[in-house]
Short mmCIF file of C-alpha atoms and ligand atoms in Angstrom, two decimals:
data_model
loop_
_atom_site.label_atom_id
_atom_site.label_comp_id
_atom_site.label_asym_id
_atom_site.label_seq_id
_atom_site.Cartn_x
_atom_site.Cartn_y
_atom_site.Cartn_z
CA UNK D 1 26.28 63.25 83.79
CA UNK D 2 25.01 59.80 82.11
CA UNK D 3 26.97 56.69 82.14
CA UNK D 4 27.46 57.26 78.26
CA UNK D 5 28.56 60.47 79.02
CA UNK D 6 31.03 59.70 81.82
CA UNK D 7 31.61 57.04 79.15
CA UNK D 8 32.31 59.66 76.59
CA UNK D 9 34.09 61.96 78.74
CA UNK D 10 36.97 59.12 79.78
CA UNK D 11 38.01 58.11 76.44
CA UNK D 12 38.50 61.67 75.04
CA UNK D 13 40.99 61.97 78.15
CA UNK D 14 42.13 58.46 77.65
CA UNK D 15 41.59 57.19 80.40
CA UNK D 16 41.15 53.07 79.98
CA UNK D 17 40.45 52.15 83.59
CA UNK D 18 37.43 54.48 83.73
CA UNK D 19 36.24 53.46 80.62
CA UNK D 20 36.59 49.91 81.44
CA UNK D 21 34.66 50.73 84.40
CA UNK D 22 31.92 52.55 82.82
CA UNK D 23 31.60 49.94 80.02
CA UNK D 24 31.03 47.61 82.62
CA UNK D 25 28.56 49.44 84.30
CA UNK D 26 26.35 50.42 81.15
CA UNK D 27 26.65 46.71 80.34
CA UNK D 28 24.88 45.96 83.81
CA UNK D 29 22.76 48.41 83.68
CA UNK D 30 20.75 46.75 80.75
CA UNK D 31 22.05 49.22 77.31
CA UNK D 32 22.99 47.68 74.32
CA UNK D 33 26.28 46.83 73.34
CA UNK D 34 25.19 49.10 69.89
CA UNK D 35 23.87 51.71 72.60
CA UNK D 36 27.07 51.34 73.86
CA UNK D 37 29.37 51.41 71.12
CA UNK D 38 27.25 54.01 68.97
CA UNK D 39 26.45 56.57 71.55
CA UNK D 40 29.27 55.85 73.82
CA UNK D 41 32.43 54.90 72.18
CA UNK D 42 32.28 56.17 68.73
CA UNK D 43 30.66 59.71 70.00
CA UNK D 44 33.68 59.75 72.16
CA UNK D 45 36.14 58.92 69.20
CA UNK D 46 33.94 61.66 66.88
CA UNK D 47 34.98 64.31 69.59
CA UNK D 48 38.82 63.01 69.47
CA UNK D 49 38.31 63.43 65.75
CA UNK D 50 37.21 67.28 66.32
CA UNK D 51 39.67 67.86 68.46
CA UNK D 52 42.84 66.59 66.32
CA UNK D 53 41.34 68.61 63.55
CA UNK D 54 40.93 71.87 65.40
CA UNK D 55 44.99 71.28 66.99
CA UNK D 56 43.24 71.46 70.53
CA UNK D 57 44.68 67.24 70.68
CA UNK D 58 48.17 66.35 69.13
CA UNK D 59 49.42 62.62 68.02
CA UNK D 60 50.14 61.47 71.53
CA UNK D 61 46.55 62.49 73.06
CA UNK D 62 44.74 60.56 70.42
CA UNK D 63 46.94 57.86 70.58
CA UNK D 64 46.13 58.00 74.26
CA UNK D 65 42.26 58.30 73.59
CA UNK D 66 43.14 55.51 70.79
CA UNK D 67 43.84 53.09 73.82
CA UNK D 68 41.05 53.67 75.60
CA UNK D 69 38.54 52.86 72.51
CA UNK D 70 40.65 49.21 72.38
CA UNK D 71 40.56 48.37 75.85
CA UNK D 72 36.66 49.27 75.68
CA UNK D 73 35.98 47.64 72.64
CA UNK D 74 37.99 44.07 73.87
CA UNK D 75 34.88 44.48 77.00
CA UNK D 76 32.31 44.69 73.84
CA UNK D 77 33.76 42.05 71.31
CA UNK D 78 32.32 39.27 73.19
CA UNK D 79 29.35 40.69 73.49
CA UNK D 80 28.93 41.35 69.48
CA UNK D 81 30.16 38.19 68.58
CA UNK D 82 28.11 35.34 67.94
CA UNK D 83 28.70 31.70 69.46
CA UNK D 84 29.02 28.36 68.38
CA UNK D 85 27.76 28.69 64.82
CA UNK D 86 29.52 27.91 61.57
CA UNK D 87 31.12 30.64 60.16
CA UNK D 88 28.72 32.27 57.11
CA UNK D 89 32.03 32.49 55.22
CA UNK D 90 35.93 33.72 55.17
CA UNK D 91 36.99 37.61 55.52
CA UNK D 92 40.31 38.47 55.70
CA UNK D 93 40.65 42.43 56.74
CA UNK D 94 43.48 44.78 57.15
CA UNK D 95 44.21 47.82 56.55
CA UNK D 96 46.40 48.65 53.77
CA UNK D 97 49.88 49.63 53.05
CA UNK D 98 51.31 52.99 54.72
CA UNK D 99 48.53 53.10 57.44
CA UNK D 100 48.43 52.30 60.50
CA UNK D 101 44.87 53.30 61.64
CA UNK D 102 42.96 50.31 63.23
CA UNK D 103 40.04 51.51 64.94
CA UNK D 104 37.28 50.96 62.06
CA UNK D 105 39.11 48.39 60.75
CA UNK D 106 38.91 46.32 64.38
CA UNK D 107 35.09 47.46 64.49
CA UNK D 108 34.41 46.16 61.16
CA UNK D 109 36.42 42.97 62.12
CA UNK D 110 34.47 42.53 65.30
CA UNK D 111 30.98 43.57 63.39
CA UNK D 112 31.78 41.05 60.98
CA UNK D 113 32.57 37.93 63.73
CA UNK D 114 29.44 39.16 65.41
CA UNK D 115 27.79 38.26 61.67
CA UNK D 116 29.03 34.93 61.88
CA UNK D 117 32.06 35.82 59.72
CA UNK D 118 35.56 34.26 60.24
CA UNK D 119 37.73 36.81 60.43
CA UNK D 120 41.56 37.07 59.90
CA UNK D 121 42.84 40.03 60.93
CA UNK D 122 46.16 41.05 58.77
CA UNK D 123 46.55 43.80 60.89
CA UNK D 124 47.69 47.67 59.70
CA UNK D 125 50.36 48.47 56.88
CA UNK D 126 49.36 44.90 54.54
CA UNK D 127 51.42 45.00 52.00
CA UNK D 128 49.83 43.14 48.54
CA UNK D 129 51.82 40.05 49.05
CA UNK D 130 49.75 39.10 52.17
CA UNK D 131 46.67 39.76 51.00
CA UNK D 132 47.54 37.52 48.23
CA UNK D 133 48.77 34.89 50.63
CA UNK D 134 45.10 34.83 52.22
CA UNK D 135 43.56 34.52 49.20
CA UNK D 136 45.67 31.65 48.25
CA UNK D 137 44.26 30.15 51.57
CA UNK D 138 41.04 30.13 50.51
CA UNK D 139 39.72 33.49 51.96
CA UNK D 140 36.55 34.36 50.17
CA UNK D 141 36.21 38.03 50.90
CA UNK D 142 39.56 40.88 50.78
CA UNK D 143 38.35 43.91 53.35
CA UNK D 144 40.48 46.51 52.53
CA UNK D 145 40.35 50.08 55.60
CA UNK D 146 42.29 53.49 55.08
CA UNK D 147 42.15 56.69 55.96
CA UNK D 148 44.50 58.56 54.57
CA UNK D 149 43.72 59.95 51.15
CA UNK D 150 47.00 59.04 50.55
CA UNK D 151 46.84 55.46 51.11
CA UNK D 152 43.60 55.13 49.95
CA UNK D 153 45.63 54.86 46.30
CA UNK D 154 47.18 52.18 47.55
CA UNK D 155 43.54 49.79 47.74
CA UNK D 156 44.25 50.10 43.99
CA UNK D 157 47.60 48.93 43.81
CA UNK D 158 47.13 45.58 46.19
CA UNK D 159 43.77 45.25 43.73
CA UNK D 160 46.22 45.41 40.28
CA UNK D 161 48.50 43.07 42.41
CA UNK D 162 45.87 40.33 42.92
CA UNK D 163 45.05 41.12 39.61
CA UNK D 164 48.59 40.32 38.15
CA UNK D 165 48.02 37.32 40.34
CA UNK D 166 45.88 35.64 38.34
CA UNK D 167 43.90 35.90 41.87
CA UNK D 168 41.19 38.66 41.07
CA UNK D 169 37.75 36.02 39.97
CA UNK D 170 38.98 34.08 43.53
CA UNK D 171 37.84 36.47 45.86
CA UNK D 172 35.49 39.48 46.39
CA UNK D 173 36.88 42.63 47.67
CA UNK D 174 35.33 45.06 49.80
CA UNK D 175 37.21 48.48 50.67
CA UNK D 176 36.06 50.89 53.70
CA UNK D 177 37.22 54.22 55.64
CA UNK D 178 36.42 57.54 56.17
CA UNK D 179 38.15 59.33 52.89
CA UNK D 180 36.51 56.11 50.67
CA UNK D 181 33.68 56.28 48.51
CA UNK D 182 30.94 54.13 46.59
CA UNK D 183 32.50 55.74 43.56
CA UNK D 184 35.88 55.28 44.21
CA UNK D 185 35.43 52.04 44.84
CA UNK D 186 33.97 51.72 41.83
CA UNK D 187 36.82 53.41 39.97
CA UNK D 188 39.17 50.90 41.53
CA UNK D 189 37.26 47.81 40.47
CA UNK D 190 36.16 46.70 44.55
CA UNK D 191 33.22 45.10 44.43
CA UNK D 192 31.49 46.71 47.37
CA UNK D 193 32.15 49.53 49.43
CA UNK D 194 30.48 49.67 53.46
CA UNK D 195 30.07 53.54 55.04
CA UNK D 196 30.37 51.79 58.43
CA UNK D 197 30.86 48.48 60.02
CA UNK D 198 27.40 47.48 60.59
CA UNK D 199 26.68 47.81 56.75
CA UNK D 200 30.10 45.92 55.79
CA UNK D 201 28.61 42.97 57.22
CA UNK D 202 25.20 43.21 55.25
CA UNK D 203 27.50 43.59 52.44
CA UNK D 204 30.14 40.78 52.98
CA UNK D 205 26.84 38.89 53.25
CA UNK D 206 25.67 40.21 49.83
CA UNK D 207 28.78 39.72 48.18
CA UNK D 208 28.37 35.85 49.22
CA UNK D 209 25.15 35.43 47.55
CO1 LIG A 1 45.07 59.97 62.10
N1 LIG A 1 44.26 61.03 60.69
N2 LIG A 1 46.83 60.31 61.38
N3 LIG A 1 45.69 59.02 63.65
N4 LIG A 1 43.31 60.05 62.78
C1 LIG A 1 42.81 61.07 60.60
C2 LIG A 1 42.29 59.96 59.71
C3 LIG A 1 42.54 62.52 60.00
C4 LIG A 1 41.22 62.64 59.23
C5 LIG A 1 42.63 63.55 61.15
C6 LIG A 1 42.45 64.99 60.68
O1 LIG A 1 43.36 65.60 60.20
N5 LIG A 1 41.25 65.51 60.81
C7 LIG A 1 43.81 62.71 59.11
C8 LIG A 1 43.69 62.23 57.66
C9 LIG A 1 43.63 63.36 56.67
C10 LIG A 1 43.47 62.83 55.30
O2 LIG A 1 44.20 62.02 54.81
N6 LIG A 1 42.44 63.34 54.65
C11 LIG A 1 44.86 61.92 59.90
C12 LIG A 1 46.26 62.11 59.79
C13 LIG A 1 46.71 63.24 58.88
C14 LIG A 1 47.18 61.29 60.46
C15 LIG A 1 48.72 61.38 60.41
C16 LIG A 1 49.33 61.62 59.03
C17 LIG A 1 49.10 62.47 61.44
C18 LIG A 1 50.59 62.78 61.54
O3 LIG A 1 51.36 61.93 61.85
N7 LIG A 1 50.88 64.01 61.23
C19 LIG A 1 49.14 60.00 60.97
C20 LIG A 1 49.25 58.92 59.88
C21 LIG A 1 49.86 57.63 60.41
C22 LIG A 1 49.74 56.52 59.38
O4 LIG A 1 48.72 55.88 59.29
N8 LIG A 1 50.79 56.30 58.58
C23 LIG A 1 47.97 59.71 61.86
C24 LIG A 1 48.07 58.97 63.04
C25 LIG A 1 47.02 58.72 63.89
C26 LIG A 1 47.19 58.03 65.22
C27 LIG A 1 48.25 56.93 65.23
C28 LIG A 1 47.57 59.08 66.23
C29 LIG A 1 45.72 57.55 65.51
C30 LIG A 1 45.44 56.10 65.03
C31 LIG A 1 45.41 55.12 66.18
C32 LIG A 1 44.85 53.80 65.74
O5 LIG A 1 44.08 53.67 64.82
N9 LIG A 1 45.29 52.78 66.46
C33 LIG A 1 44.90 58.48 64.63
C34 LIG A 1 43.51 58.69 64.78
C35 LIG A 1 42.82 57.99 65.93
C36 LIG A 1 42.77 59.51 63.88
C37 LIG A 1 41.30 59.99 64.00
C38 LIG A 1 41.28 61.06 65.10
C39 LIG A 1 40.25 58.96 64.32
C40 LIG A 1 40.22 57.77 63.37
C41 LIG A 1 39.32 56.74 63.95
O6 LIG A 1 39.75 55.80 64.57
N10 LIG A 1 38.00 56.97 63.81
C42 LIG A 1 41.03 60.57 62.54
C43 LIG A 1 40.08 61.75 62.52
C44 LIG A 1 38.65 61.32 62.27
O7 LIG A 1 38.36 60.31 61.65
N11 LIG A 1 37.74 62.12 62.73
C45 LIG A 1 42.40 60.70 62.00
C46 LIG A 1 36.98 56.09 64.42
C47 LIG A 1 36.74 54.90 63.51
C48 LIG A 1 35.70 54.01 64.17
O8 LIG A 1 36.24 55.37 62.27
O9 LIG A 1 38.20 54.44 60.96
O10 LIG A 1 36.44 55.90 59.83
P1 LIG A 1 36.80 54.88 60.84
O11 LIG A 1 35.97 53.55 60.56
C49 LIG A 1 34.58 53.53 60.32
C50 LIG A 1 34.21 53.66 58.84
O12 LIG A 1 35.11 54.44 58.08
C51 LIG A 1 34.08 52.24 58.38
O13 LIG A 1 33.59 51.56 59.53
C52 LIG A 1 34.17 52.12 60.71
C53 LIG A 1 33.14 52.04 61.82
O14 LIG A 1 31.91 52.60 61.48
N12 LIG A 1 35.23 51.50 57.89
C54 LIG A 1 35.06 50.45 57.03
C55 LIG A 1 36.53 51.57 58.18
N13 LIG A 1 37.22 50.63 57.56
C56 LIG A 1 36.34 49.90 56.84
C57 LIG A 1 36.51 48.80 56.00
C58 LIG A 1 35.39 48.25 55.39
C59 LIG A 1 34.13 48.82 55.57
C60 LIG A 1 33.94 49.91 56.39
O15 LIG A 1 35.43 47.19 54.57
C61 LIG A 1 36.62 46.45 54.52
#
């Protein structure tokens, strides 16, 4: 078996030591931290994915699995991020109300520092008022993550709640996660959507310019 196989293999059974140890080894061993991240991590996470879908993995499994993918990506972060450079501009990113799924929403986060973004991570279940409160800070950019196709409605709500604000021509929002689209983010008035993290920061970028 490959490292990014063994690398694979540990984080769909959750096990964070090995992955740690594996990371660290694919790291020395000259791959990319994309290399890493793209054909190790997230193929793990896809299988995870499979797995909850087919009932062969319940909630506390993927939680589990969940773990691992966090303690790997803390060994990547540094390696993404950039050093020493003015920030290119202000993100504040969360994901929204009723969700508490942070994976893609920490690997857009990281993406984005790794862009030269600062990033203020509201963590899961942000509720309108604290997106607001960023804004009022002087964030330039809103990310918004679900994945739920039930909170996905709620991207529109904290929107009509900057809106009511008087908030909305402060700040550009940007919405992301699997069950989002370029259309519905169109329907709900975002101004950019990103399929994945590596194109949210060539859009945060855009939406700058
Ligand atoms: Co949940 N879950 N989950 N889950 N979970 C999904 C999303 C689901 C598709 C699984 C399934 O049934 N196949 C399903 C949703 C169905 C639907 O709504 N259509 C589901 C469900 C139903 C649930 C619960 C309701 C289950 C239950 O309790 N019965 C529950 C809800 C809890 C809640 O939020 N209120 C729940 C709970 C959980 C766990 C807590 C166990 C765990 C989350 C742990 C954590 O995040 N800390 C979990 C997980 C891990 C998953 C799956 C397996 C993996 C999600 C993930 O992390 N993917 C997921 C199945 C799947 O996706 N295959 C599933 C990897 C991640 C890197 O991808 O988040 O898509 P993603 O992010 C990508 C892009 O979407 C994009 O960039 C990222 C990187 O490329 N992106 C952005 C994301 N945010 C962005 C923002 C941007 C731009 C791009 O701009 C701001």
């Amino acid at each position: 078996m490959s490292g990014l196989e063994n690398l694979q293999t540990n984080l769909i059974n959750g096990k964070a030591d090995a992955v740690k140890q594996f990371m660290t080894e694919a790291i020395d061993s000259g791959l990319s931290p994309r290399d890493i991240l793209n054909n190790g991590l997230l193929k793990g996470m896809e299988e995870v994915g499979r797995r909850f879908k087919n009932n062969e993995f319940y909630v506390p499994e993927v939680l589990i699995a969940a773990r691992a993918m966090k303690a790997g990506m803390e060994i990547l972060k540094p390696l993404l991020a950039d050093t020493g450079v003015n920030p290119v501009g202000r993100v504040a990113i969360g994901t929204v109300t009723g969700d508490l799924h942070d994976i893609g929403k920490n690997l857009v986060s990281m993406m984005l520092e790794g862009g030269g973004f600062e990033v203020i991570d509201l963590g899961v279940d942000v509720k309108p008022e604290k997106y607001i409160d960023a804004i009022n800070q002087g964030i330039q950019i809103i990310g918004m993550s679900a994945l739920l196709t039930t909170t996905m409605m709620n991207m529109k709500s904290i929107i009509h709640a900057i809106e009511a604000a008087n908030l909305r021509d402060k700040v550009k929002i940007m919405v992301g996660g699997a069950p989002v689209t370029e259309n519905f983010a169109r329907e709900i008035k975002a101004d950019g959507y990103a399929a994945d993290a590596a194109s949210a920061v060539d859009l945060a970028k855009s939406l700058l310019n």
